[in-house]
């Protein structure tokens, strides 16, 4: 009876993880290198605009959904078969995302974004402001990307195990 619920919420966790991993990946390989190549005043203005608009429902589904669906899937799996390898994979994916992406975002990327939002760069200060922002932001974003990809792998592996278990039970 719990198997359909486990499959559903784990699938949603995997979908949300894939979306947020892709989001962080896009920043890693295009957005931040592109902004680094731009004039610091333009980079700061662009990142301020991005940060002001990123908080929307589409982003919320992937950012909060990965953690929320992962937690729901973890609970459902624990109720069904807590020692099952798929349950451990779901729990691991949720923990990886929760600590390596969600908590990192709240503890490091958000404060950096808020500091950048409050900055009023001048032609003389823009390069230093951008450097002080971009370097740590990129480091933390790389961690978020890796953690999100690892969470996606865990959720996908759990779904693969669940699909195999469902086939063998028929």
Short mmCIF file of C-alpha atoms in Angstrom, two decimals:
data_model
loop_
_atom_site.label_atom_id
_atom_site.label_comp_id
_atom_site.label_asym_id
_atom_site.label_seq_id
_atom_site.Cartn_x
_atom_site.Cartn_y
_atom_site.Cartn_z
CA UNK A 1 0.00 0.00 0.00
CA UNK A 2 2.87 2.41 0.72
CA UNK A 3 4.84 1.43 -2.39
CA UNK A 4 2.88 3.77 -4.75
CA UNK A 5 3.38 6.64 -2.31
CA UNK A 6 7.10 5.85 -2.02
CA UNK A 7 7.48 5.73 -5.79
CA UNK A 8 5.51 8.95 -6.28
CA UNK A 9 7.32 11.12 -3.77
CA UNK A 10 10.72 9.65 -4.65
CA UNK A 11 10.01 10.43 -8.32
CA UNK A 12 9.10 14.01 -7.39
CA UNK A 13 12.28 14.28 -5.30
CA UNK A 14 14.32 13.01 -8.25
CA UNK A 15 12.64 15.45 -10.64
CA UNK A 16 13.20 18.39 -8.30
CA UNK A 17 16.82 17.30 -7.71
CA UNK A 18 17.44 17.09 -11.46
CA UNK A 19 16.05 20.58 -11.94
CA UNK A 20 18.03 22.17 -9.11
CA UNK A 21 21.23 20.33 -10.09
CA UNK A 22 20.79 21.71 -13.60
CA UNK A 23 20.18 25.18 -12.18
CA UNK A 24 23.39 25.09 -10.15
CA UNK A 25 25.24 23.53 -13.12
CA UNK A 26 24.15 26.37 -15.41
CA UNK A 27 25.61 28.88 -12.95
CA UNK A 28 28.78 26.80 -12.72
CA UNK A 29 29.50 26.53 -16.43
CA UNK A 30 27.91 29.63 -17.97
CA UNK A 31 26.37 32.30 -15.75
CA UNK A 32 29.27 32.98 -13.40
CA UNK A 33 32.02 32.63 -16.04
CA UNK A 34 30.00 34.99 -18.24
CA UNK A 35 29.58 37.52 -15.46
CA UNK A 36 33.28 37.22 -14.59
CA UNK A 37 34.09 38.13 -18.20
CA UNK A 38 31.87 41.21 -18.04
CA UNK A 39 32.63 44.62 -16.62
CA UNK A 40 32.33 44.38 -12.80
CA UNK A 41 29.65 47.11 -12.67
CA UNK A 42 27.59 45.19 -15.22
CA UNK A 43 28.21 41.87 -13.44
CA UNK A 44 27.05 43.31 -10.13
CA UNK A 45 23.93 44.86 -11.67
CA UNK A 46 23.10 41.61 -13.50
CA UNK A 47 23.55 39.45 -10.40
CA UNK A 48 21.51 41.87 -8.29
CA UNK A 49 18.69 41.61 -10.85
CA UNK A 50 18.96 37.80 -10.99
CA UNK A 51 18.87 37.51 -7.20
CA UNK A 52 15.87 39.85 -7.00
CA UNK A 53 13.86 37.72 -9.43
CA UNK A 54 14.96 34.15 -8.67
CA UNK A 55 12.52 33.72 -5.79
CA UNK A 56 9.56 32.41 -7.77
CA UNK A 57 7.35 29.31 -7.86
CA UNK A 58 9.38 27.56 -10.55
CA UNK A 59 12.56 27.90 -8.51
CA UNK A 60 10.71 27.03 -5.29
CA UNK A 61 9.56 23.68 -6.69
CA UNK A 62 13.13 22.56 -7.32
CA UNK A 63 14.88 24.23 -4.38
CA UNK A 64 12.35 23.44 -1.64
CA UNK A 65 10.79 20.45 -3.39
CA UNK A 66 13.98 18.41 -3.41
CA UNK A 67 14.16 18.64 0.36
CA UNK A 68 10.41 18.38 0.99
CA UNK A 69 9.75 15.46 -1.33
CA UNK A 70 12.94 13.79 -0.12
CA UNK A 71 11.76 14.05 3.49
CA UNK A 72 8.31 12.71 2.58
CA UNK A 73 9.88 9.84 0.64
CA UNK A 74 12.22 9.11 3.56
CA UNK A 75 9.29 8.93 5.97
CA UNK A 76 7.23 6.75 3.62
CA UNK A 77 10.16 4.41 3.04
CA UNK A 78 10.89 4.22 6.77
CA UNK A 79 7.28 3.28 7.45
CA UNK A 80 7.34 0.62 4.75
CA UNK A 81 10.76 -1.01 5.10
CA UNK A 82 13.30 1.03 7.05
CA UNK A 83 16.22 -1.36 6.38
CA UNK A 84 15.60 -1.61 2.65
CA UNK A 85 18.53 -0.32 0.52
CA UNK A 86 16.13 1.96 -1.38
CA UNK A 87 15.12 3.58 1.92
CA UNK A 88 18.76 4.24 2.76
CA UNK A 89 19.34 5.71 -0.68
CA UNK A 90 16.38 8.08 -0.31
CA UNK A 91 17.52 9.10 3.16
CA UNK A 92 21.08 9.61 1.86
CA UNK A 93 19.88 11.71 -1.08
CA UNK A 94 17.79 13.86 1.22
CA UNK A 95 20.67 14.32 3.67
CA UNK A 96 23.13 15.13 0.88
CA UNK A 97 20.82 17.75 -0.56
CA UNK A 98 19.74 19.10 2.82
CA UNK A 99 23.30 19.58 4.10
CA UNK A 100 25.26 20.09 0.88
CA UNK A 101 22.86 22.30 -1.06
CA UNK A 102 19.96 23.64 1.00
CA UNK A 103 21.92 24.46 4.18
CA UNK A 104 24.90 25.74 2.18
CA UNK A 105 22.59 28.05 0.24
CA UNK A 106 21.04 29.45 3.41
CA UNK A 107 24.32 29.75 5.33
CA UNK A 108 26.60 31.06 2.58
CA UNK A 109 25.03 31.95 -0.79
CA UNK A 110 22.05 33.87 0.59
CA UNK A 111 24.17 36.09 2.88
CA UNK A 112 26.53 36.77 -0.05
CA UNK A 113 23.52 37.65 -2.22
CA UNK A 114 22.12 39.94 0.46
CA UNK A 115 25.46 41.71 0.86
CA UNK A 116 25.67 42.19 -2.90
CA UNK A 117 22.11 43.53 -2.97
CA UNK A 118 23.10 46.17 -0.40
CA UNK A 119 26.26 47.16 -2.27
CA UNK A 120 26.42 50.43 -4.18
CA UNK A 121 29.46 49.98 -6.35
CA UNK A 122 31.42 52.80 -7.88
CA UNK A 123 33.81 52.59 -10.80
CA UNK A 124 36.64 52.37 -8.26
CA UNK A 125 35.07 49.75 -5.94
CA UNK A 126 33.20 47.50 -8.37
CA UNK A 127 36.07 45.13 -9.16
CA UNK A 128 36.80 44.49 -5.47
CA UNK A 129 33.11 44.08 -4.61
CA UNK A 130 32.64 41.59 -7.45
CA UNK A 131 35.78 39.63 -6.56
CA UNK A 132 34.81 39.44 -2.87
CA UNK A 133 31.37 38.19 -3.89
CA UNK A 134 32.05 35.94 -6.86
CA UNK A 135 34.93 33.84 -5.58
CA UNK A 136 33.23 32.45 -2.44
CA UNK A 137 29.86 32.30 -4.20
CA UNK A 138 31.32 30.11 -6.96
CA UNK A 139 32.98 27.81 -4.43
CA UNK A 140 29.74 27.30 -2.50
CA UNK A 141 27.76 26.91 -5.72
CA UNK A 142 30.11 24.12 -6.84
CA UNK A 143 29.40 22.30 -3.59
CA UNK A 144 25.64 22.80 -4.09
CA UNK A 145 25.88 21.44 -7.62
CA UNK A 146 27.81 18.33 -6.55
CA UNK A 147 25.49 17.66 -3.60
CA UNK A 148 22.41 18.05 -5.81
CA UNK A 149 23.84 15.68 -8.41
CA UNK A 150 24.66 13.13 -5.71
CA UNK A 151 21.14 13.45 -4.31
CA UNK A 152 19.72 12.91 -7.79
CA UNK A 153 21.86 9.78 -8.16
CA UNK A 154 20.58 8.46 -4.81
CA UNK A 155 16.93 9.11 -5.69
CA UNK A 156 17.35 7.54 -9.14
CA UNK A 157 19.09 4.50 -7.66
CA UNK A 158 16.29 4.10 -5.12
CA UNK A 159 13.71 4.24 -7.91
CA UNK A 160 15.67 1.64 -9.87
CA UNK A 161 15.73 -0.66 -6.83
CA UNK A 162 12.04 -0.08 -6.21
CA UNK A 163 11.22 -0.88 -9.84
CA UNK A 164 13.20 -4.12 -9.59
CA UNK A 165 11.46 -5.03 -6.33
CA UNK A 166 8.05 -4.33 -7.87
CA UNK A 167 8.84 -6.60 -10.84
CA UNK A 168 10.03 -9.46 -8.63
CA UNK A 169 6.91 -9.27 -6.45
CA UNK A 170 4.56 -9.82 -9.41
#
